[in-house]
CSV table of C-alpha atoms in Angstrom, one decimal:
chain,number,residue,atom,x,y,z
C,932,MET,CA,-0.1,0.1,0.0
C,933,LYS,CA,1.4,3.4,-1.0
C,934,LYS,CA,1.8,5.8,1.9
C,935,THR,CA,-0.6,8.2,0.5
C,936,ALA,CA,-3.0,5.8,0.3
C,937,PHE,CA,-2.3,4.6,4.0
C,938,LEU,CA,-2.5,7.9,5.6
C,939,THR,CA,-5.8,8.3,3.9
C,940,LEU,CA,-7.0,5.0,5.4
C,941,VAL,CA,-5.7,6.4,8.8
C,942,ALA,CA,-7.6,9.6,8.2
C,943,ALA,CA,-11.1,7.8,7.1
C,944,VAL,CA,-11.2,5.5,10.7
C,945,ALA,CA,-10.5,8.7,12.7
C,946,ALA,CA,-13.4,10.0,11.2
C,947,LEU,CA,-15.3,7.5,11.8
C,948,SER,CA,-14.4,6.9,15.1
C,949,ALA,CA,-15.1,10.6,15.7
C,950,GLY,CA,-18.9,10.7,14.5
C,951,ARG,CA,-21.7,8.4,13.8
C,952,ALA,CA,-24.5,9.4,11.2
C,953,ASP,CA,-28.1,8.5,11.5
C,954,ALA,CA,-29.9,6.0,9.8
C,955,GLN,CA,-33.5,7.9,9.0
C,956,ALA,CA,-37.0,6.4,8.2
C,957,PRO,CA,-39.7,8.7,7.1
C,958,VAL,CA,-42.8,8.7,9.4
C,959,TYR,CA,-45.1,10.9,9.0
C,960,SER,CA,-45.6,14.4,6.9
C,961,PHE,CA,-49.2,15.3,7.6
C,962,GLU,CA,-50.9,14.5,4.3
C,963,VAL,CA,-54.4,14.1,5.5
C,964,ILE,CA,-56.0,15.5,8.4
C,965,ALA,CA,-59.1,13.8,10.1
C,966,PRO,CA,-62.7,14.9,8.9
C,967,GLY,CA,-64.0,17.0,11.4
C,968,GLY,CA,-61.5,16.5,14.1
C,969,GLY,CA,-63.1,13.0,14.7
C,970,PRO,CA,-60.7,9.9,15.6
C,971,PRO,CA,-58.3,9.4,12.5
C,972,GLY,CA,-58.7,6.9,10.0
C,973,PRO,CA,-55.4,4.8,8.9
C,974,ASP,CA,-53.8,8.0,8.4
C,975,GLY,CA,-54.9,11.2,9.6
C,976,PHE,CA,-54.2,13.6,12.4
C,977,PHE,CA,-56.3,15.9,15.0
C,978,GLY,CA,-55.8,17.9,17.8
C,979,LEU,CA,-55.9,17.0,21.5
C,980,GLY,CA,-56.5,20.3,23.2
C,981,ALA,CA,-54.8,21.9,20.5
C,982,THR,CA,-55.8,23.8,16.9
C,983,VAL,CA,-54.4,21.7,14.1
C,984,SER,CA,-54.5,22.4,10.3
C,985,GLN,CA,-52.7,21.6,7.5
C,986,GLU,CA,-50.3,24.2,6.1
C,987,PRO,CA,-49.3,24.0,2.1
C,988,THR,CA,-46.9,27.1,2.1
C,989,VAL,CA,-45.2,27.5,5.7
C,990,GLY,CA,-42.9,25.2,7.2
C,991,VAL,CA,-42.9,22.3,4.3
C,992,THR,CA,-40.0,20.4,4.1
C,993,HIS,CA,-41.3,17.0,2.5
C,994,LEU,CA,-44.1,16.2,0.1
C,995,GLU,CA,-46.8,19.2,0.3
C,996,ASN,CA,-48.0,20.1,3.8
C,997,SER,CA,-46.9,20.9,7.4
C,998,MET,CA,-49.1,21.1,10.3
C,999,ASN,CA,-49.7,24.2,11.7
C,1000,TYR,CA,-49.9,23.4,15.4
C,1001,THR,CA,-51.3,26.2,18.1
C,1002,ALA,CA,-51.6,25.1,21.5
C,1003,GLY,CA,-53.7,27.1,23.0
C,1004,ASN,CA,-54.3,28.6,26.8
C,1005,GLY,CA,-53.6,25.3,28.5
C,1006,GLY,CA,-50.1,24.0,29.5
C,1007,PHE,CA,-50.2,20.7,28.1
C,1008,VAL,CA,-51.5,19.4,24.6
C,1009,GLY,CA,-50.9,17.2,21.9
C,1010,VAL,CA,-51.4,16.0,18.2
C,1011,ARG,CA,-52.0,12.5,17.7
C,1012,THR,CA,-52.2,10.5,14.3
C,1013,GLU,CA,-52.9,6.8,13.9
C,1014,ILE,CA,-50.6,5.9,10.9
C,1015,VAL,CA,-48.0,3.0,12.0
C,1016,PRO,CA,-44.9,2.8,9.5
C,1017,ALA,CA,-43.4,-0.6,9.4
C,1018,THR,CA,-40.1,1.0,10.8
C,1019,LEU,CA,-41.8,2.1,14.0
C,1020,ASN,CA,-42.9,-1.7,14.6
C,1021,ASN,CA,-39.3,-3.2,13.8
C,1022,PRO,CA,-37.1,-2.5,17.1
C,1023,PRO,CA,-34.3,-3.1,17.9
C,1024,GLY,CA,-32.4,0.1,16.7
C,1025,VAL,CA,-35.0,2.7,16.9
C,1026,THR,CA,-33.0,5.5,19.4
C,1027,HIS,CA,-34.7,8.9,18.7
C,1028,VAL,CA,-37.1,10.7,16.7
C,1029,LEU,CA,-36.2,13.9,14.2
C,1030,LEU,CA,-38.5,16.7,13.0
C,1031,ASP,CA,-38.6,19.9,11.4
C,1032,MET,CA,-40.0,23.0,12.8
C,1033,PHE,CA,-40.9,26.4,11.6
C,1034,ILE,CA,-41.7,29.2,14.4
C,1035,PRO,CA,-43.2,31.7,12.7
C,1036,SER,CA,-42.5,34.9,15.3
C,1037,PRO,CA,-40.6,35.3,18.6
C,1038,MET,CA,-41.8,33.9,21.6
C,1039,PRO,CA,-44.9,35.3,23.3
C,1040,VAL,CA,-44.5,37.7,26.0
C,1041,GLY,CA,-44.6,35.5,29.3
C,1042,LEU,CA,-43.6,32.5,28.1
C,1043,THR,CA,-40.5,31.1,29.7
C,1044,PHE,CA,-40.4,27.6,29.0
C,1045,ALA,CA,-42.3,25.7,26.1
C,1046,ASP,CA,-40.9,22.0,25.6
C,1047,MET,CA,-42.2,19.5,23.2
C,1048,GLY,CA,-41.9,15.8,23.4
C,1049,VAL,CA,-43.6,12.6,21.9
C,1050,THR,CA,-45.4,9.8,23.4
C,1051,ILE,CA,-45.7,6.5,21.3
C,1052,PHE,CA,-48.5,4.1,22.0
C,1053,GLY,CA,-48.7,0.4,21.5
C,1054,HIS,CA,-50.6,-2.5,21.7
C,1055,ASP,CA,-49.6,-6.1,23.4
C,1056,ILE,CA,-51.4,-8.5,21.3
C,1057,ASP,CA,-50.5,-11.5,22.8
C,1058,ASN,CA,-52.2,-10.6,26.3
C,1059,GLY,CA,-55.0,-8.5,24.7
C,1060,VAL,CA,-54.0,-5.0,25.7
C,1061,PHE,CA,-54.3,-2.2,23.7
C,1062,GLY,CA,-53.5,1.5,23.5
C,1063,ILE,CA,-50.5,1.4,26.3
C,1064,GLN,CA,-48.9,5.0,26.4
C,1065,ASN,CA,-45.4,5.2,26.5
C,1066,GLN,CA,-44.3,9.1,27.2
C,1067,PHE,CA,-40.5,9.3,26.9
C,1068,THR,CA,-38.8,11.9,28.7
C,1069,ASP,CA,-36.2,13.9,26.4
C,1070,THR,CA,-38.4,17.1,24.8
C,1071,VAL,CA,-37.2,19.9,22.3
C,1072,SER,CA,-36.9,23.5,24.1
C,1073,ILE,CA,-39.2,25.5,21.8
C,1074,ALA,CA,-39.1,28.6,23.8
C,1075,GLY,CA,-34.9,28.3,23.3
C,1076,LEU,CA,-35.4,28.7,19.8
C,1077,GLY,CA,-35.5,32.0,17.3
C,1078,PRO,CA,-38.2,32.3,14.9
C,1079,GLY,CA,-37.6,30.2,11.5
C,1080,GLN,CA,-36.8,27.0,10.2
C,1081,HIS,CA,-35.2,24.6,12.5
C,1082,ASN,CA,-34.5,21.2,11.0
C,1083,ASN,CA,-33.5,17.6,12.8
C,1084,LEU,CA,-34.4,18.5,15.9
C,1085,ARG,CA,-34.1,15.3,17.7
C,1086,ILE,CA,-36.1,13.9,20.6
C,1087,ASP,CA,-34.3,10.8,22.2
C,1088,LEU,CA,-36.4,7.9,23.1
C,1089,ASP,CA,-33.8,6.3,25.3
C,1090,SER,CA,-36.2,6.7,28.8
C,1091,GLU,CA,-39.8,6.4,29.0
C,1092,PHE,CA,-41.5,8.2,32.2
C,1093,PHE,CA,-42.7,6.2,34.2
C,1094,SER,CA,-40.6,2.8,33.7
C,1095,GLY,CA,-37.5,4.4,32.7
C,1096,GLN,CA,-37.3,1.9,29.6
C,1097,SER,CA,-36.2,2.9,26.4
C,1098,PHE,CA,-38.1,2.5,22.7
C,1099,ASN,CA,-36.3,-1.0,21.9
C,1100,ASP,CA,-36.8,-2.4,25.7
C,1101,ILE,CA,-40.7,-1.7,25.3
C,1102,PHE,CA,-41.3,-2.8,21.8
C,1103,GLY,CA,-40.0,-6.3,20.8
C,1104,ASN,CA,-40.3,-9.8,20.1
C,1105,ASP,CA,-40.8,-11.1,24.0
C,1106,THR,CA,-44.3,-12.1,25.2
C,1107,SER,CA,-44.0,-9.2,27.8
C,1108,ASP,CA,-43.3,-6.5,25.3
C,1109,LEU,CA,-45.6,-4.5,23.2
C,1110,ASP,CA,-46.0,-6.0,20.1
C,1111,VAL,CA,-47.2,-2.9,17.7
C,1112,ALA,CA,-46.6,0.6,17.9
C,1113,SER,CA,-50.5,2.1,17.0
C,1114,ALA,CA,-49.6,5.7,17.3
C,1115,PHE,CA,-47.8,8.7,18.3
C,1116,GLN,CA,-48.3,12.1,19.9
C,1117,PHE,CA,-46.3,15.1,20.0
C,1118,TYR,CA,-47.2,17.1,23.4
C,1119,ILE,CA,-46.0,20.7,24.1
C,1120,SER,CA,-45.7,21.2,28.0
C,1121,LYS,CA,-45.5,25.2,28.5
C,1122,ASN,CA,-46.7,28.2,30.3
C,1123,ALA,CA,-50.4,28.0,31.2
C,1124,GLY,CA,-52.3,31.2,29.4
C,1125,VAL,CA,-49.9,31.9,26.8
C,1126,PRO,CA,-50.8,30.5,23.0
C,1127,LEU,CA,-48.3,29.2,20.9
C,1128,THR,CA,-47.9,28.5,17.1
C,1129,VAL,CA,-45.3,26.3,15.4
C,1130,TYR,CA,-45.3,24.5,12.0
C,1131,ILE,CA,-44.0,20.7,12.2
C,1132,ASP,CA,-42.9,18.7,9.1
C,1133,ASN,CA,-41.0,15.3,8.2
C,1134,VAL,CA,-41.3,13.2,11.0
C,1135,ARG,CA,-38.9,10.9,11.2
C,1136,LEU,CA,-37.5,7.7,13.3
C,1137,ALA,CA,-34.0,7.4,13.6
C,1138,ASN,CA,-31.2,5.0,15.0
C,1139,ILE,CA,-27.4,5.7,15.4
C,1140,PRO,CA,-25.5,2.8,14.2
C,1141,GLU,CA,-22.8,0.9,17.1
C,1142,PRO,CA,-19.7,2.4,17.0
C,1143,ALA,CA,-17.9,-0.9,15.2
C,1144,THR,CA,-20.9,-1.4,12.6
C,1145,ALA,CA,-20.1,1.9,11.4
C,1146,MET,CA,-16.5,1.3,11.4
C,1147,MET,CA,-16.7,-2.1,9.4
C,1148,LEU,CA,-19.0,-0.3,6.9
C,1149,GLY,CA,-16.8,2.7,6.5
C,1150,LEU,CA,-13.7,0.2,6.2
C,1151,GLY,CA,-15.3,-1.8,3.7
C,1152,ALA,CA,-16.0,1.2,1.5
C,1153,ILE,CA,-12.0,2.3,1.9
C,1154,VAL,CA,-10.8,-1.2,1.3
C,1155,VAL,CA,-12.6,-1.4,-2.2
C,1156,GLY,CA,-11.9,2.1,-3.3
C,1157,VAL,CA,-8.1,0.8,-2.6
C,1158,SER,CA,-8.5,-2.4,-4.7
C,1159,ARG,CA,-9.9,-0.2,-7.4
C,1160,ARG,CA,-6.9,1.9,-7.2
C,1161,ARG,CA,-4.4,-0.8,-7.2
C,1162,ARG,CA,-5.9,-2.1,-10.5
C,1163,LYS,CA,-5.8,0.9,-12.6
């Protein structure tokens, strides 16, 4: 191996060791709203203590619509969808949720905190239990963000509020695990009496490959490149 090729290999290995890329899967883009605000069908969303609507021009980062999410005077509100993407029901490996958010204006006067989190509902079909709620503790601080577009905001799924379990602990193949994720819900915890509007789009599930896996994938690509260079 030539000295330059060896140095390139060392640099690439160092880069792989320093950081890991997210593997992402699309989940939801708010293209269908439940008619009349009633329970959603197989693909629809509605407000729970919040006013929601489709928005075709503001905050759209995937497909044709974002969701206008207006949290009213209550301090705890949510939006839920009944869509069940295959990726959500194929643990292990799901470590966090990513989403894009547009904030149209500075935070209202009197708003000192506003945090967005996620709850994922699941069915334990083996034991005939349905709609079990799993609220995760990690949140995005909306109050800490300024006006404008904020992409790839991250909510970790490593600790459920009551049990302390991760998403991958809760959903799995054991008989005591939940079998199917049936819905997910965003919630905003904030000061009561202060309305807040944000736009959400391009919700994705993601996982971070284990360091050894990322290293091997990177080394494989490098070895192929070196091999091709030798043949020339």
